[in-house]
Structure formats: C-alpha cells, structure tokens
Coordinates of C-alpha atoms in Angstrom, one line a residue:
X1 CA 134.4 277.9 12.2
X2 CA 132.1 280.0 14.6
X3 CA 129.2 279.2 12.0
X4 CA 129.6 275.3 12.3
X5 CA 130.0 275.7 15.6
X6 CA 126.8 277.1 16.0
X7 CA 125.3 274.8 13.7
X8 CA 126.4 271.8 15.6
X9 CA 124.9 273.4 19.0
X10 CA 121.6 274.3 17.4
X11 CA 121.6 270.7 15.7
X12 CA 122.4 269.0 19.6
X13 CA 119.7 271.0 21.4
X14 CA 116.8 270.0 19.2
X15 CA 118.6 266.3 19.3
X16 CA 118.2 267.1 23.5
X17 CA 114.5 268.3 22.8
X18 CA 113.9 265.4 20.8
X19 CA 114.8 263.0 23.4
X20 CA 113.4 265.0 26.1
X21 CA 110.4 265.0 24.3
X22 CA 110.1 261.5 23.7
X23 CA 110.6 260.5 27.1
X24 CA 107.6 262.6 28.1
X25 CA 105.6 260.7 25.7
X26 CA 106.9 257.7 26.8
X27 CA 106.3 258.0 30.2
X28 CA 102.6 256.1 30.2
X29 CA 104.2 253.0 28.5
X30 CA 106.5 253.5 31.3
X31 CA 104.2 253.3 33.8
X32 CA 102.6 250.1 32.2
X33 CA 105.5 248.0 32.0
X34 CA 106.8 249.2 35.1
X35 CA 107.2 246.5 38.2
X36 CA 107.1 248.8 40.5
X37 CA 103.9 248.3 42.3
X38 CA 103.8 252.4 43.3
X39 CA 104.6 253.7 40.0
X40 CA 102.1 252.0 37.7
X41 CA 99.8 252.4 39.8
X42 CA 99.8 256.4 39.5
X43 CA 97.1 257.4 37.6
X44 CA 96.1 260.7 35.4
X45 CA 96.9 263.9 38.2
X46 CA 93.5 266.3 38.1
X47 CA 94.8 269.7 36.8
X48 CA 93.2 271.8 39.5
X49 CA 95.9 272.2 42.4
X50 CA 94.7 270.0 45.7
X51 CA 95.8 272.6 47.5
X52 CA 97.2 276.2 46.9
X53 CA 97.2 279.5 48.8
X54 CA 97.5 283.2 47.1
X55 CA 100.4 285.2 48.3
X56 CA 102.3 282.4 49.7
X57 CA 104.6 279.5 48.6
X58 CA 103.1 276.3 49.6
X59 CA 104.9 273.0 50.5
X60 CA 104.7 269.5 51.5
X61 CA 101.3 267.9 53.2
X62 CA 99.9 264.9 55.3
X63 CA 96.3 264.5 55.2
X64 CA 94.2 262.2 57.5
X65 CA 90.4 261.5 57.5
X66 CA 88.6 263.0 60.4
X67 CA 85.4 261.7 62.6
X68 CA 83.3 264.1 60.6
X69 CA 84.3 262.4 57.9
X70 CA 86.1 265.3 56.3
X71 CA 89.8 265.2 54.5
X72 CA 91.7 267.5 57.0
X73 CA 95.7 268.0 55.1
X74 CA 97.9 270.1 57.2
X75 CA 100.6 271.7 54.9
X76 CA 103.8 274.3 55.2
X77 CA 102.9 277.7 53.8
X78 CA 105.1 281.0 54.1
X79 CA 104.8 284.4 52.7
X80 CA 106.1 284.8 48.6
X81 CA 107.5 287.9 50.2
X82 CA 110.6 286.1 50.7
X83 CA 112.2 283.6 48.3
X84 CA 111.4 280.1 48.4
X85 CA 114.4 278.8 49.4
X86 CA 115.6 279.3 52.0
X87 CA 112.1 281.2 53.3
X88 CA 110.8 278.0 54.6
X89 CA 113.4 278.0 56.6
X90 CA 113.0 280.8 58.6
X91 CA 109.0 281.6 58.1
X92 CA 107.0 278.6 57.6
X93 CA 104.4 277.8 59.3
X94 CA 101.8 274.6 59.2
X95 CA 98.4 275.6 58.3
X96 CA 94.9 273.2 58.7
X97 CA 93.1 273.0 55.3
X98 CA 89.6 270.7 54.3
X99 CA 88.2 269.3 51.8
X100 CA 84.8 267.1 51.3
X101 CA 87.0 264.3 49.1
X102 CA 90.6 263.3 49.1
X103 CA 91.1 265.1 45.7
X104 CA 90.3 268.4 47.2
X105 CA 90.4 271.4 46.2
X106 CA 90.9 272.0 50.2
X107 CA 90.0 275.4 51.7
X108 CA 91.6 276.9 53.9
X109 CA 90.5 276.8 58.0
X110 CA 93.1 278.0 60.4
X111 CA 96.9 278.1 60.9
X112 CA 97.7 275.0 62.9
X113 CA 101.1 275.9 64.3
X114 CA 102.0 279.2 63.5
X115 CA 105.1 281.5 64.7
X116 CA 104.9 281.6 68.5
X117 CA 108.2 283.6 69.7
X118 CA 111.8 283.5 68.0
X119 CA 112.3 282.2 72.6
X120 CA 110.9 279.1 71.4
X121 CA 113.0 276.3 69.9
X122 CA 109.9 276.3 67.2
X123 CA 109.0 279.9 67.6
X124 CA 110.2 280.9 64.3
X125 CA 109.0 278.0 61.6
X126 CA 107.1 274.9 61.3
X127 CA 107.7 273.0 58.1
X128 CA 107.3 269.1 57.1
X129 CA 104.0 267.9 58.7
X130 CA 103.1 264.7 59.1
X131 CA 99.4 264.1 60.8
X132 CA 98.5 261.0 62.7
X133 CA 95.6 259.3 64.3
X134 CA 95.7 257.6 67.5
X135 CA 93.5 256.5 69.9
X136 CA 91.1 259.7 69.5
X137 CA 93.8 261.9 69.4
X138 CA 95.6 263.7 66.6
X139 CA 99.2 264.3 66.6
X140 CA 101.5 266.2 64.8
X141 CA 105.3 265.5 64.0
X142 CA 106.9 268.0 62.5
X143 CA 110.2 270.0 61.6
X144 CA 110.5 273.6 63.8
X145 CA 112.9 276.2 64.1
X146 CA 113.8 279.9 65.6
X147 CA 116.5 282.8 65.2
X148 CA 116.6 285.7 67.2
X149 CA 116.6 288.0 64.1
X150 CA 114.2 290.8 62.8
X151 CA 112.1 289.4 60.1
X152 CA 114.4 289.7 56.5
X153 CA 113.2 291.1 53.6
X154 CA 113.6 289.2 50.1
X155 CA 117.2 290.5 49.1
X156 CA 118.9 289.7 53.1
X157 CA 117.5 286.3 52.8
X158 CA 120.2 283.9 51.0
X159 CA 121.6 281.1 51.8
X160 CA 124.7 282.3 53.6
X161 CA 122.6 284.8 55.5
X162 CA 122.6 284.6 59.6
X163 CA 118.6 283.8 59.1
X164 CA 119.8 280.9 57.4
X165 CA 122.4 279.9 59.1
X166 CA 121.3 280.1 62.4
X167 CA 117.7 279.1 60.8
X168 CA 119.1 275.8 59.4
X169 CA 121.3 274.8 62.3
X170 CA 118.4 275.1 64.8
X171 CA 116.3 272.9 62.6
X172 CA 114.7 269.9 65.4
X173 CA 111.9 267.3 65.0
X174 CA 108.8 268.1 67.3
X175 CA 105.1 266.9 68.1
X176 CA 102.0 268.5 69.2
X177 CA 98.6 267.2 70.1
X178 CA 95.1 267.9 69.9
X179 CA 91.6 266.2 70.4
X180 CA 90.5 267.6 67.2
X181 CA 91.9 268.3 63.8
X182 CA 90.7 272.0 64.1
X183 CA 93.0 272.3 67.5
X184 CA 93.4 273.8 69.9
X185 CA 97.3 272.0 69.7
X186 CA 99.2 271.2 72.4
X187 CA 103.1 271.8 70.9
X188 CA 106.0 270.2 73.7
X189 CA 108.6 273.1 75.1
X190 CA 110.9 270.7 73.8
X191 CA 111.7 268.9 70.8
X192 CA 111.6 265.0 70.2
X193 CA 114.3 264.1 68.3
X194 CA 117.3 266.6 69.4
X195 CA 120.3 266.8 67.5
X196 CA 123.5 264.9 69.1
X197 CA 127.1 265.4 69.1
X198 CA 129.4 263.1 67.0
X199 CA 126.6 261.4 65.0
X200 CA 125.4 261.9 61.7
X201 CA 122.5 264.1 62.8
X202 CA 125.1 266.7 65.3
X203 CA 123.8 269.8 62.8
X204 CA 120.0 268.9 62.3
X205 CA 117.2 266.6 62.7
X206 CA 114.2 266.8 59.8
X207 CA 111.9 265.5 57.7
X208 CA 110.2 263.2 59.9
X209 CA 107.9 260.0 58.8
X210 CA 106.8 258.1 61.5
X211 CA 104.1 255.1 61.5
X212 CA 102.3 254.2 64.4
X213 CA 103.0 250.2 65.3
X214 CA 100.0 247.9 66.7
X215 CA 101.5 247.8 69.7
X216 CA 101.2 251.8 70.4
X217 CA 105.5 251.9 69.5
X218 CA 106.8 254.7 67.0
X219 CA 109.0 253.8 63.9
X220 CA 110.2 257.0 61.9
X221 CA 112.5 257.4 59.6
X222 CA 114.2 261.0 59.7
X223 CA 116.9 263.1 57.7
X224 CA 119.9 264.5 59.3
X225 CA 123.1 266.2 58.8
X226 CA 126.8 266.3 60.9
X227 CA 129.0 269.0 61.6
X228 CA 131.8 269.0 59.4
X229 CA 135.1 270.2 60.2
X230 CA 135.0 273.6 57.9
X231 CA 132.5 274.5 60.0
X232 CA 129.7 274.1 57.8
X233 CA 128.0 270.9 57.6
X234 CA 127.6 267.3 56.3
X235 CA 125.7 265.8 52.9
X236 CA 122.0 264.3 53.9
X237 CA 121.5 261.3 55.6
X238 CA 118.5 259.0 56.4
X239 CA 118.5 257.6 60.4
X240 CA 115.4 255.5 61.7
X241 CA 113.9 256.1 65.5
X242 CA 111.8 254.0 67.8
X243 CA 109.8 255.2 70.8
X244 CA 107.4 252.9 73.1
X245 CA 104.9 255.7 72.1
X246 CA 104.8 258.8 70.5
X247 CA 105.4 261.0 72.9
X248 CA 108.9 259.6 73.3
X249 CA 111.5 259.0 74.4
X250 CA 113.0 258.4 71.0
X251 CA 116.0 256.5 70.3
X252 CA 118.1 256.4 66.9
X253 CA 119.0 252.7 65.9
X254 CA 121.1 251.1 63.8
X255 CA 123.6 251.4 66.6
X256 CA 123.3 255.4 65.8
X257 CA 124.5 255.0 62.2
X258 CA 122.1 256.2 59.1
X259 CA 120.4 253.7 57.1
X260 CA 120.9 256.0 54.0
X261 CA 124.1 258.1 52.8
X262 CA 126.0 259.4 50.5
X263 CA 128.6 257.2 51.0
X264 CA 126.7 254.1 51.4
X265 CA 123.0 253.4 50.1
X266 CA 122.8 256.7 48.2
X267 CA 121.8 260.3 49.3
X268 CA 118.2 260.4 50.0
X269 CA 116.0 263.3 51.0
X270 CA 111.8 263.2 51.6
X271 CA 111.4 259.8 52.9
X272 CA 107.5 258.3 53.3
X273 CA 107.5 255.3 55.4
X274 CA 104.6 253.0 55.7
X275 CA 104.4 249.6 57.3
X276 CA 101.6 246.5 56.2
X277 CA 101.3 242.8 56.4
X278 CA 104.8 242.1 54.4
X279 CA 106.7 244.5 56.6
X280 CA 107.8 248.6 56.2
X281 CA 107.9 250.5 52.6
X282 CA 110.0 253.6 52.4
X283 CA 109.4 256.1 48.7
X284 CA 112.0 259.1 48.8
X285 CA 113.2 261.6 46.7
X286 CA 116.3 259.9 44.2
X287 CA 118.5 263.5 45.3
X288 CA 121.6 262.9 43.0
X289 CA 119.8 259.9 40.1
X290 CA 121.6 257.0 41.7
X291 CA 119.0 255.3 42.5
X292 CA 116.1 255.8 39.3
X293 CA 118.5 257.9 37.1
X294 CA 116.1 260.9 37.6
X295 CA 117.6 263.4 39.3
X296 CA 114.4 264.4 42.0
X297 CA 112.8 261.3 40.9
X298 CA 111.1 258.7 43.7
X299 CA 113.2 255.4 45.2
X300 CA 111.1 252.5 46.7
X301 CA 112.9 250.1 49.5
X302 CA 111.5 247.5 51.3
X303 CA 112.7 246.3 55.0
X304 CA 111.7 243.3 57.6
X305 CA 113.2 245.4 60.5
X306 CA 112.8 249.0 59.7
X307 CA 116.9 249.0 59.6
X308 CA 118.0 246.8 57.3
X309 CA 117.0 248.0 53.4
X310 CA 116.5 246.8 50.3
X311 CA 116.2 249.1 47.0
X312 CA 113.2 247.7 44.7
X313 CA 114.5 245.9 42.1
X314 CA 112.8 248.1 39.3
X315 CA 113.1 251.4 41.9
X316 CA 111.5 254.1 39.9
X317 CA 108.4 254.9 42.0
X318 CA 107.5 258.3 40.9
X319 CA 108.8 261.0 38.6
X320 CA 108.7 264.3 37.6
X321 CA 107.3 263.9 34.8
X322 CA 103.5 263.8 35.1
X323 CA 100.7 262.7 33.3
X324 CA 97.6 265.1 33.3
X325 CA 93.8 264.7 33.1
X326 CA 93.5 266.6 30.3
X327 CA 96.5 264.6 28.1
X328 CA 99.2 266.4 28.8
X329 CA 102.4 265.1 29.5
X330 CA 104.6 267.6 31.5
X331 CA 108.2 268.0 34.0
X332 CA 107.6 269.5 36.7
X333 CA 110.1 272.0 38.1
X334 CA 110.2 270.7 41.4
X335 CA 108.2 267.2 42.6
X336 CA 108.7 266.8 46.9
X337 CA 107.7 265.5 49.6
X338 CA 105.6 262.3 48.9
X339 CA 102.7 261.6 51.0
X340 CA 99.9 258.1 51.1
X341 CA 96.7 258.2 51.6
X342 CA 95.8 255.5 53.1
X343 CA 91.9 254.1 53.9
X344 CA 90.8 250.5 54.9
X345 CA 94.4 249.8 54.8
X346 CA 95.1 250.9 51.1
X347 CA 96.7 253.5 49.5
X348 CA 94.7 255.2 47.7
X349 CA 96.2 258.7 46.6
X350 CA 99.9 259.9 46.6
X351 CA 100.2 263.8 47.3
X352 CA 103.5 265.7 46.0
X353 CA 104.6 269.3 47.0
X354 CA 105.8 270.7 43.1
X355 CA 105.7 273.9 41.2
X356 CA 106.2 275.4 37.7
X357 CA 109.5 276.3 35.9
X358 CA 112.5 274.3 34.4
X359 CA 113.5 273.0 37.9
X360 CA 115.5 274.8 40.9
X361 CA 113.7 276.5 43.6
X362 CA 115.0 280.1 42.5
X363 CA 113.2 279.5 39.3
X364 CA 109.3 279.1 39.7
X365 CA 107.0 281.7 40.0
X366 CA 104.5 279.3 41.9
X367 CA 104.3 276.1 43.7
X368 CA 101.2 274.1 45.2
X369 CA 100.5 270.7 46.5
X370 CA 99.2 268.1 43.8
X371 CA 97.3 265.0 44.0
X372 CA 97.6 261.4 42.0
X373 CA 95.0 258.5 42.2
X374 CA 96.2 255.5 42.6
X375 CA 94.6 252.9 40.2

C-alpha cells in the first residue's frame, strides 16, 4: 500500500511539472492572443537586473526623465542583514539611482530619503516611491515609518516582533520636494495622508500612486488597513484621494469607503494608476487569483471618475511568469510593485520589483528591480 502510494504521488508531481511546464511555454501564445492591451504588449525582459545593489534587498521603483536628460529611478533598498520581510518595514530607505537609457543598468548616486531619527514620523523607513514632475519641481510620495527601538538583528526581527508591530502600525503616506532629482529634499514634519479612526484605513495608509491632473489637482489611489477588534488588524484595501495640489490637503472619496476589498471588488495590493485621453487605468497585484487566477499576477481596471471601476474584460495584465531575452521562460519568486514609464504620453517600459526562489519572501536569496519593453 505505502509503495502505490508513493507511486501515485511521484506519478501527480511530474503530471504538476508537466502542466507547470507547459504553461511556461505557453505563456508567449498567451501574450499574442491576449486582449489585454498591457499584457501583449510586454516584450522579451533584458537578463541584466535594471537595477540591483550588493548587500542589500532591493524593492519597488519610479523612474522619471530628468532636464539632463538622464533616467533618475528612485527605489527602496535595506540592509540583507535583516530578513526581507518584514526588514522593509523597519529599515528601508529610498535611494537616487541613474542610468543613460530607460533599460538601465542604473548606478547608484545618493540615498534620497534616508533614516533621519526614530522622533520622526519617517525617521525610521521610507519605502514605496513614487517620483513626479511638476512645474520644475520634483516630488516624492512615499510610504514612511519609525519605532523607538534599537536596531534588530536578523533572528529579533519577525513578524510578531515590537519592530513590526509598532513598525507596521506607524506606516503613513508622505511627500518631499526638491528642485533637482539629485536633492537636496525637502521631507514635510508631517505626513499627507494620515490614518483615521473608524475607516478602512484606521491602522495604515500605503502604497501610494498618485497622477498629477491638468488642472494642478492630485488623484491617488492608496492601500490601507482597519483596526480590527482582536486587536490586530484588517485584510487590504484600495481607497482613492484627491488634493487641489499636491501638497494637500488630501481627502479620501468614495464617501470614505475603499474602491477595492476583500469583500467587494477583490483584495488588491500594488496599485499603478495612470490617467489619458479615455480616462484613469489602474494595474495591481491579483493578491488571492480572483481576479487573473494567478496568485501575484497583475489586474487591469478602467474608471471615468477615478471611483467607480471596472475589471478589464480579459484582466490578466502581467504575470509571473517571464519571458527572457535569451529564450527562457521562467516564474519568478516574487513579481511587485508595477511601475510605467511613460514619454510623449506613451508607455513605454513597465518596471517590477521581483527576486529568485519558488515564491514567498522568506525564500529568495536575492531580489532586484527588472525592466520589460513595451512593444
């Protein structure tokens, strides 16, 4: 009995490899036939990382095309002393990085918005940049953090630790400013989108995406997460802002209520929000495979009013699967935080956050941020 037993298991993992397998291979076919205007559009990823940094995990990026005509990407970084999750929480910080073309590689210039005093509400970690041009001026929004602890070392850090804890529950959305991409940055004493009691975002406010309107107003999308009654605290949740401009004052529509939820669209996690002729895009990260049926996969929406949403009919904008220059056709462990490039008004490259090993952040040995051409 034990022997067909073991038989039948060996038989249904290669029948799991098999299909595994042939999904891979299938993925440019996929991409073809896809209607998703994003997803076919993704072309063969360079091998060479756009952006990586030795001795630290690296995360998600925003890239914008300075007056010197130079690709400036500003990206989360923090010390492989600690583990990756949840050491960005507690010791990231947003570094400035250059490159001559939008593919990169990009070296390496100066930490942007590093750790300036566990006093400040950001004095601990900046994570999640997202860089915009306006009017001259270059601005910043961003996630930030503090805790009044001693630094950890690897085996303190988890994810019930007080560094988390308080680390996660401090979480806030905040902008700085500077006449140059190279600084010096101006960061507020206060945050921009503050956490509020009795709404959905009472524990947190993150992952910002904000576009910049013709008229000078602010629409971002944002994730946040309640206060639950156990004391701990809520599943994700996707809210949308508006500000006259972006210095503030920011105010949550949608009568306060999330646009996304687990509950009603569909948990959703990394959202990039754009806005063109036919009205505001969203791509995020597919958390749980409602959406795409890939867990960690990408979800394109469509709105008129930056409130309402609709899920593309054929949703699958990204996967984790990628296609590589050299022919290869390989899963990613992790594939985050999308980011466009856009120049003249196009898109023209999508940049992920993603590292190596079978998939969960305790399980990679590296991570960097990667760039795809769009055809």
């Amino acid at each position: 009995m034990k022997t067909h037993n073991l038989i039948l298991f060996v038989l249904l993992a290669l029948w799991v490899a098999s299909v595994r397998a042939q999904k891979l291979e299938n993925l440019p076919a996929l991409k073809q036939h896809s209607q998703n205007e994003m997803f076919h559009r993704l072309a063969k990823a360079p091998r060479a990382p756009a952006f990586e940094c030795e001795g630290y995990w690296v995360w998600g990026s925003s890239v914008v095309k300075g007056e010197d005509g130079k690709y400036h990407m500003f990206v989360s970084r923090f010390p492989k002393s600690l583990p990756f999750h949840p050491g960005w929480m507690v010791a990231s910080e947003i570094v400035h990085a250059v490159s001559d073309v939008p593919e990169g590689p990009y070296k390496f210039s100066d930490a942007a918005l590093p750790a300036r005093g566990a006093e400040y509400w950001d004095g601990r970690s900046t994570h999640n940049p997202r860089i915009l041009k306006h009017k001259g001026k270059y601005y910043l929004i961003y996630m930030g953090s503090t805790h009044p602890f001693a630094d950890p070392t690897y085996d303190e850090l988890t994810l019930s630790s007080p560094w988390c804890i308080v680390g996660r529950s401090n979480k806030r959305i905040g902008l700085a400013v500077a006449d140059s991409p190279y600084g010096p940055w101006k960061r507020f004493d206060e945050p921009i989108l503050k956490a509020k009691p009795g709404t959905f975002y009472s524990y947190l406010t993150s992952n910002p995406s904000p576009v910049i309107q013709e008229d000078g107003s602010v629409l971002m999308i944002f994730k946040g997460r309640a206060h639950t009654a156990n004391g701990k605290y809520s599943n994700m949740a996707l809210g949308v802002a508006y500000a006259p401009a972006i210095e503030g004052p920011y105010t949550v529509l949608n009568n306060g209520k999330p646009i996304f939820q687990v509950n009603g669209q569909g948990e959703a996690e990394d959202p990039f929000l754009w806005k063109d002729s036919r009205g505001y895009h969203v791509i995020f990260k597919d958390h749980v495979a409602k959406f795409t049926g890939e867990r960690g996969g990408g979800v394109m929406a469509h709105s008129d009013d930056g409130i309402h949403w609709t899920v593309d009919k054929d949703p699958k904008a990204y996967s984790r699967t990628v296609e590589w220059e050299d022919g290869k056709v390989e899963m990613q462990g992790q594939l985050e935080r999308p980011f466009l490039l856009f120049e003249d008004g196009k898109a023209t490259h999508a940049f992920f956050a993603t590292m190596d090993g079978p998939g969960g952040f305790e399980n990679a040995s590296k991570s960097w941020n990667m760039v795809i051409p769009l055809k």
